[in-house]
Short mmCIF file of C-alpha atoms in Angstrom, two decimals:
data_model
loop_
_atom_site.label_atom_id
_atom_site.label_comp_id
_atom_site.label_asym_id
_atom_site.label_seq_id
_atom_site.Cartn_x
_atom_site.Cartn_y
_atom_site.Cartn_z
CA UNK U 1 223.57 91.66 76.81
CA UNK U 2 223.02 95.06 77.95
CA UNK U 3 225.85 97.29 80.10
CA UNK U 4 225.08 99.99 81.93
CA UNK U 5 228.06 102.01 82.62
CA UNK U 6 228.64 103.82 85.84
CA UNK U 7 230.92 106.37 87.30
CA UNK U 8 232.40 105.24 90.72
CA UNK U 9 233.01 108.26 93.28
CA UNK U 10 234.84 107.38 96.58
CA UNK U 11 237.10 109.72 99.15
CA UNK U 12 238.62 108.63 102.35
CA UNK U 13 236.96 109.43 105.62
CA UNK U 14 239.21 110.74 108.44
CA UNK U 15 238.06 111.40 112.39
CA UNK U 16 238.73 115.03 112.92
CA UNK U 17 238.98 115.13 116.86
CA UNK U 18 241.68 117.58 117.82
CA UNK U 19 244.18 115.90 119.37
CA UNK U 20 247.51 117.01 120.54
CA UNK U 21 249.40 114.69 117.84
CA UNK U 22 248.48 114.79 114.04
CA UNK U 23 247.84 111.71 113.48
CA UNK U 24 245.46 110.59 110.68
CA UNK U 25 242.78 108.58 112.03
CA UNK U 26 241.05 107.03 108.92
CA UNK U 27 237.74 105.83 109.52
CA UNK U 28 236.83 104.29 105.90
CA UNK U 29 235.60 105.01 102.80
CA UNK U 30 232.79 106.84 101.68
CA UNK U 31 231.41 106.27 98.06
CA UNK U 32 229.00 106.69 95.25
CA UNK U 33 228.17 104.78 92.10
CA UNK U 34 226.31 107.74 89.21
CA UNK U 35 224.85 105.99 86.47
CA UNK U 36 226.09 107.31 83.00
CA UNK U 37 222.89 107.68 81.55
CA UNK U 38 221.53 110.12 84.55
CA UNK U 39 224.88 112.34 83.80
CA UNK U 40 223.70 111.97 80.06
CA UNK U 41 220.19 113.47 81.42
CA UNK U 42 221.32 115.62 83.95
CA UNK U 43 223.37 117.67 80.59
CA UNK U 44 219.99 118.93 79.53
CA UNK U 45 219.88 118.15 75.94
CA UNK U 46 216.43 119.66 74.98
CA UNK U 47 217.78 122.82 76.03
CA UNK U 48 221.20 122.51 73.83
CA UNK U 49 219.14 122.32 70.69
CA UNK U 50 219.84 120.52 67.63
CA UNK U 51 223.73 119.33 67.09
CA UNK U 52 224.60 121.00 70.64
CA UNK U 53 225.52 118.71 73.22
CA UNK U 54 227.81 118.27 76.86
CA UNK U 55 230.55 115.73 78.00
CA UNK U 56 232.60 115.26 80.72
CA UNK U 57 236.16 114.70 80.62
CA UNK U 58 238.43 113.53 83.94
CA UNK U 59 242.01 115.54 84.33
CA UNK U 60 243.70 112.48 82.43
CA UNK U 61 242.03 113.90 79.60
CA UNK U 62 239.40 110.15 79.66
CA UNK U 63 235.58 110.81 78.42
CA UNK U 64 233.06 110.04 81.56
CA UNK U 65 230.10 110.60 79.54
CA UNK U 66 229.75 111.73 76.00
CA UNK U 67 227.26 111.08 73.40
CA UNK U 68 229.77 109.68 70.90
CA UNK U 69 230.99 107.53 73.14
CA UNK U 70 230.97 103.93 71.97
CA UNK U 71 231.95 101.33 74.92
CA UNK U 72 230.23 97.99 73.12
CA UNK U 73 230.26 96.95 69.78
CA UNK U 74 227.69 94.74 69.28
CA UNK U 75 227.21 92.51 72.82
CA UNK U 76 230.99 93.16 73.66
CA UNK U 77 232.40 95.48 75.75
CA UNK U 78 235.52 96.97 74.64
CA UNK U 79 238.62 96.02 76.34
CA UNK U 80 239.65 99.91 76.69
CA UNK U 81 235.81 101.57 77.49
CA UNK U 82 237.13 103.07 80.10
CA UNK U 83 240.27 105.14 79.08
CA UNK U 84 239.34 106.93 75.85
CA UNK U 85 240.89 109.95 75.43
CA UNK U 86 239.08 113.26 74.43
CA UNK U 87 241.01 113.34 71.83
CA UNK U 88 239.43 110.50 70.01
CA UNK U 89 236.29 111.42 70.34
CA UNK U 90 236.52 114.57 68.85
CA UNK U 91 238.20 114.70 65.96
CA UNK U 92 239.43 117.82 63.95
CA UNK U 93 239.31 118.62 60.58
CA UNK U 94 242.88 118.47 59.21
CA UNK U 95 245.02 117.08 56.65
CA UNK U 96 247.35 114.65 59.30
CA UNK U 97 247.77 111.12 59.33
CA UNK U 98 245.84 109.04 61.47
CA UNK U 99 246.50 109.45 65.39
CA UNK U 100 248.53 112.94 64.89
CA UNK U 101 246.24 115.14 66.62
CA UNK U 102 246.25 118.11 65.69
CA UNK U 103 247.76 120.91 67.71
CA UNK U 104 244.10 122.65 68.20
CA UNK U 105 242.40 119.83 70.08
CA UNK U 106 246.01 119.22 72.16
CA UNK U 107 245.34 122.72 73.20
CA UNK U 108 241.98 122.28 74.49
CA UNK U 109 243.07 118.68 75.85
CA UNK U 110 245.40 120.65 77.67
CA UNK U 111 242.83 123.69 79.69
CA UNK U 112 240.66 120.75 80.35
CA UNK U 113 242.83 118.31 82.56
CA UNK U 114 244.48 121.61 83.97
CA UNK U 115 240.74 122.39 84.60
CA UNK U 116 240.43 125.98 83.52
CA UNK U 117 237.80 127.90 82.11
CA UNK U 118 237.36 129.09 79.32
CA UNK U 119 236.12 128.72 75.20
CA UNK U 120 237.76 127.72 72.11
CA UNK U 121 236.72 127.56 68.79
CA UNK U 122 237.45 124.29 66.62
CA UNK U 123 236.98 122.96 63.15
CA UNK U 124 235.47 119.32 63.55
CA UNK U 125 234.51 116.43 61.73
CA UNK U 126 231.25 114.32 62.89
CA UNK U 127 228.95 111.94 61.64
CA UNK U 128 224.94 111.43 61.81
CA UNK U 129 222.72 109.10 60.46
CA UNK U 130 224.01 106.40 62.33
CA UNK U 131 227.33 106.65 61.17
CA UNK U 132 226.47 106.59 57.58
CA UNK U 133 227.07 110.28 56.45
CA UNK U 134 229.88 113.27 57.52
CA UNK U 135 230.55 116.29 57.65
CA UNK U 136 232.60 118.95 58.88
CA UNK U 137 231.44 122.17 61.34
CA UNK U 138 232.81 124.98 63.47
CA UNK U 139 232.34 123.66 67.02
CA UNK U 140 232.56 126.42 69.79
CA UNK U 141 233.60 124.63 73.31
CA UNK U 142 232.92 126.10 76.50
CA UNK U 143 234.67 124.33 79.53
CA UNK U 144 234.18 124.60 83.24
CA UNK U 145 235.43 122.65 86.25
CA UNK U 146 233.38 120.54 88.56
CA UNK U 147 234.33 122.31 91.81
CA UNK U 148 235.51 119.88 94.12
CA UNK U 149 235.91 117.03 91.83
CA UNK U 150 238.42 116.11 89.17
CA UNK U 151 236.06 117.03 86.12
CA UNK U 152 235.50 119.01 83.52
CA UNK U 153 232.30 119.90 81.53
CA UNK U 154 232.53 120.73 78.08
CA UNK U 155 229.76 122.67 76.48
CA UNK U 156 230.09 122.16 72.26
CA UNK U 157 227.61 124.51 70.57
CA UNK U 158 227.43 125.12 66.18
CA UNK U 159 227.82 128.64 65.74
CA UNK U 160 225.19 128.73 63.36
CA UNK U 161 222.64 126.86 65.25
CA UNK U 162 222.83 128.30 68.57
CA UNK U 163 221.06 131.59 70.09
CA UNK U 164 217.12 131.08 69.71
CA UNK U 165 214.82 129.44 71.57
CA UNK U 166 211.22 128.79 71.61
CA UNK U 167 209.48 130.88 73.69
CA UNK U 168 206.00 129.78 75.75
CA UNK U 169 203.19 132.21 76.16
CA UNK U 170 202.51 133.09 79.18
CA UNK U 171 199.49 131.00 79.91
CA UNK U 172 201.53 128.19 79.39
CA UNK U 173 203.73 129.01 82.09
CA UNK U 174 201.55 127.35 84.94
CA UNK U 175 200.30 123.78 84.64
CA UNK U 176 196.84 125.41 86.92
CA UNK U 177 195.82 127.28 83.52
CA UNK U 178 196.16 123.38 81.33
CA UNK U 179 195.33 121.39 83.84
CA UNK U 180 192.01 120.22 82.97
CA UNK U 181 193.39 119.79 79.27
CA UNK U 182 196.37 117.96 79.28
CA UNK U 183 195.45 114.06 78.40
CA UNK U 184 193.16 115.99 75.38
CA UNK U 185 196.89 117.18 73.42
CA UNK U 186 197.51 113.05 73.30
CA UNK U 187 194.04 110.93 72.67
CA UNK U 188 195.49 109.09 69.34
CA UNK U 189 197.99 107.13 69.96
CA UNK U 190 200.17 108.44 66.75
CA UNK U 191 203.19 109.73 68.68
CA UNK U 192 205.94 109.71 70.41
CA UNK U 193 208.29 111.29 72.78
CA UNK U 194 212.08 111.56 72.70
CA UNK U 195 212.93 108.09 74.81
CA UNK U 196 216.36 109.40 76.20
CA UNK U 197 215.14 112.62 77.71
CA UNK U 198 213.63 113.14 81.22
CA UNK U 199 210.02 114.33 81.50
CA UNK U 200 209.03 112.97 84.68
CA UNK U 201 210.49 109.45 86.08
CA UNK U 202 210.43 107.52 89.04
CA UNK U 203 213.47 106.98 90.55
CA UNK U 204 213.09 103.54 91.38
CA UNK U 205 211.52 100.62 90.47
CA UNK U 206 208.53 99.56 92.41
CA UNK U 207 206.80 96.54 90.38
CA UNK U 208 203.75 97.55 88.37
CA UNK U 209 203.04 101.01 89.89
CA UNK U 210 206.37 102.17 88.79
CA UNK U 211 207.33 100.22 85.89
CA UNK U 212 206.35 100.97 82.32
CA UNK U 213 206.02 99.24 78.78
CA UNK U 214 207.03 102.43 76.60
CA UNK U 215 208.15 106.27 77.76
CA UNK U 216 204.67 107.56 76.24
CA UNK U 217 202.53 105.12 79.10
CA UNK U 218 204.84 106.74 81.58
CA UNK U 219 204.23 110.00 80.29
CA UNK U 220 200.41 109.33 80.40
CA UNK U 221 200.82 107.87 83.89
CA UNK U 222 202.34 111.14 84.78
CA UNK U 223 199.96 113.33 83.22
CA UNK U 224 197.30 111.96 84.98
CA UNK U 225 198.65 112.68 88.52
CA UNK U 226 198.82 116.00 87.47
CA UNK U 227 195.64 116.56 85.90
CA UNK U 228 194.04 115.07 89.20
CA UNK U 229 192.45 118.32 91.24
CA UNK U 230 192.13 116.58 94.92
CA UNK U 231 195.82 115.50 95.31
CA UNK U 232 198.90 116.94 96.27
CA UNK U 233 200.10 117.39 92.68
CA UNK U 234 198.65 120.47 92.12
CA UNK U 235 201.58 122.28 93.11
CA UNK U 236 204.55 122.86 90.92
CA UNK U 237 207.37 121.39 91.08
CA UNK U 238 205.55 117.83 92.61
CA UNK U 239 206.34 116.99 96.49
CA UNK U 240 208.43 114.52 96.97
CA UNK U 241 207.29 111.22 99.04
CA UNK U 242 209.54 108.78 101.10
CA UNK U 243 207.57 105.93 99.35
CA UNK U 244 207.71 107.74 95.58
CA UNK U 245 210.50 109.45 94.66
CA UNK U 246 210.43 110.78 90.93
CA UNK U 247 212.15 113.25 88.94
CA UNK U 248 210.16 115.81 86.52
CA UNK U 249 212.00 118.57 84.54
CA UNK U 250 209.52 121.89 84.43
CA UNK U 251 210.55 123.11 81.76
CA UNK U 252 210.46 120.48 79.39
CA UNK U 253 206.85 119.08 80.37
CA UNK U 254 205.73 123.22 80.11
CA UNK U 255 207.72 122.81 76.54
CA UNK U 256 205.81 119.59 75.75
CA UNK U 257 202.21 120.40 76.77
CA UNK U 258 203.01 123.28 74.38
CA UNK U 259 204.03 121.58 71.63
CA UNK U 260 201.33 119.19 72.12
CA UNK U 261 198.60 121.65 72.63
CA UNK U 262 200.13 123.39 68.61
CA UNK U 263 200.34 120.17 66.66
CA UNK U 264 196.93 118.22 68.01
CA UNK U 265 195.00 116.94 65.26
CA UNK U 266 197.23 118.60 62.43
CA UNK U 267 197.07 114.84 60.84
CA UNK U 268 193.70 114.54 61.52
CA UNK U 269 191.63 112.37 58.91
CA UNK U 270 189.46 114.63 56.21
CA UNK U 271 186.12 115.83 57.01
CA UNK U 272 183.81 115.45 53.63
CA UNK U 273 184.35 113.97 50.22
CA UNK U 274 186.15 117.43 48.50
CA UNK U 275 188.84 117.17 50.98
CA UNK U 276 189.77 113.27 50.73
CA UNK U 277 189.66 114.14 46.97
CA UNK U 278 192.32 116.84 47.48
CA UNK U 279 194.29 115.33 49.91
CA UNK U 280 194.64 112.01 47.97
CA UNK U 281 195.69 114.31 44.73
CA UNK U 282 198.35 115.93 47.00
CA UNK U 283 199.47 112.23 47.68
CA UNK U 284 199.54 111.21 44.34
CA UNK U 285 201.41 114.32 43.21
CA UNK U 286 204.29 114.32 45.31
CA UNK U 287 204.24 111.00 46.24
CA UNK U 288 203.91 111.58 50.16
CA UNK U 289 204.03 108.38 52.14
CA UNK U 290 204.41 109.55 55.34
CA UNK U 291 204.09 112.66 57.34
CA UNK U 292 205.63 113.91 60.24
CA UNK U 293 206.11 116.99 62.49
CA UNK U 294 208.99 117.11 65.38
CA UNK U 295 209.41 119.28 67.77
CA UNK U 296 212.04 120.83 70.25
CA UNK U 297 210.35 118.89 73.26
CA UNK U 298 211.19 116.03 71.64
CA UNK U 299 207.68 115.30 71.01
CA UNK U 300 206.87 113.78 67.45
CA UNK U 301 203.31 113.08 65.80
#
């Protein structure tokens, strides 16, 4: 069973007529329900880079959304999804026993639910590889307050890995100059793109003309409106319709019809006899099995 978590906003409604007593007239209730994976999407990951990330933290000091964060085990949801603390998420490197915190992540605890602003920097322990490996990094947070709400984003960048980005060239920069190119970066079918991320998405589900089998046939889908020269999808950023409403990112499509445009056909098959011969001795020599090139788009071949 799946569960998709989301974040319920609400605030009363009063009638403001002026009146010669002050008397609260309360109308109702007024209220939202955010999915957690759009606030996961909305963070921007492809332009935190590699071991970067956001989360959001309520003034009791509970995680809203943050990528760590591990409601279900298995089918099950977790009796306390809801209420974990910051502090268990993320966890410093230091010599105490198991639930003493350390003062350094108090601290932070602390400026967040007070929502202040400011930066700290923190020596952490975290896992990847699907929980299989760890290791320990110095983890510079940046935290901000949601004006008129009662959260807090938390930017967490490595030091070391933070800075640089990849820069497009310039004609790049407008989808006019790729238009008539863009389904040729992705003929094979011998990639993939990052399925968490948001390229361009419908908003809602509309049967078959909305609904896809994989990210990279929505992609496609996408690509197509765009490379079409009689519509209204020429401009950039895309119109939006009463009847379609969709979501694209500019800068990460730009980024990915870059990317795409660099790697095409670097795993394409050998051309005569002398370079199967040499690629196969290659193979042999280091045993290669597979190949593989990522990129920062989140686009992989």
């Amino acid at each position: 069973k799946k569960h998709n978590l989301i974040t319920s906003l609400a605030m009363p409604a009063f009638d403001k007529k002026t009146e010669m007593t002050k008397v609260a007239h309360l109308l109702g209730v007024v209220g939202t329900d955010v999915p957690e994976a759009d606030l996961r999407e909305a963070m921007s990951p492809h332009i935190l880079g590699v071991n970067n990330y956001a989360f959001i933290v309520t003034n009791n000091g509970f995680i809203v959304t943050h990528p760590d964060l591990r409601p279900v085990f298995g089918d099950i949801l977790k009796p306390n999804y809801n209420s974990i603390d910051v502090t268990e998420v993320e966890l410093v490197e230091s010599d105490n026993n198991a639930r003493e915190f350390d003062r350094s992540i108090l601290t932070l605890r602390d400026y967040i639910i007070n929502q202040t602003t400011g930066d700290r920097e923190i020596t952490v322990k975290y896992h990847y590889d699907n929980i299989r490996r760890a290791t320990t990094a110095e983890r510079h947070y940046y935290y901000s307050i949601v004006e008129g709400t009662p959260f807090t984003v938390v930017v967490a960048l490595q030091e070391k890995h933070f800075g640089y980005r990849v820069k497009i060239p310039e004609r790049f920069q407008n989808l006019n100059t790729t238009r008539t190119s863009l389904l040729d970066f992705f003929k094979d079918d011998e990639w993939r793109i990052h399925p968490d991320w948001l390229y361009c998405r419908y908003a809602y589900d509309d049967g078959d003309n909305t609904s896809f089998k994989t990210p990279e046939d929505e992609l496609k889908h996408f690509l197509k409106r765009i490379s079409k020269t009689d519509n209204t999808w020429n401009k950039w950023p895309p119109p939006r319709f009463y009847s379609e409403s969709y979501d694209c990112d500019k800068e990460l499509m730009l980024s990915l019809i870059y990317d795409a445009n660099m790697t095409k056909g670097i795993f394409t098959e050998a051309k005569n006899d002398t370079e199967k011969k040499k690629k196969t001795e290659f193979e042999k020599r280091f045993g290669v099995t597979l190949a593989f090139v990522a990129t920062h788009s989140g686009l992989t071949r």
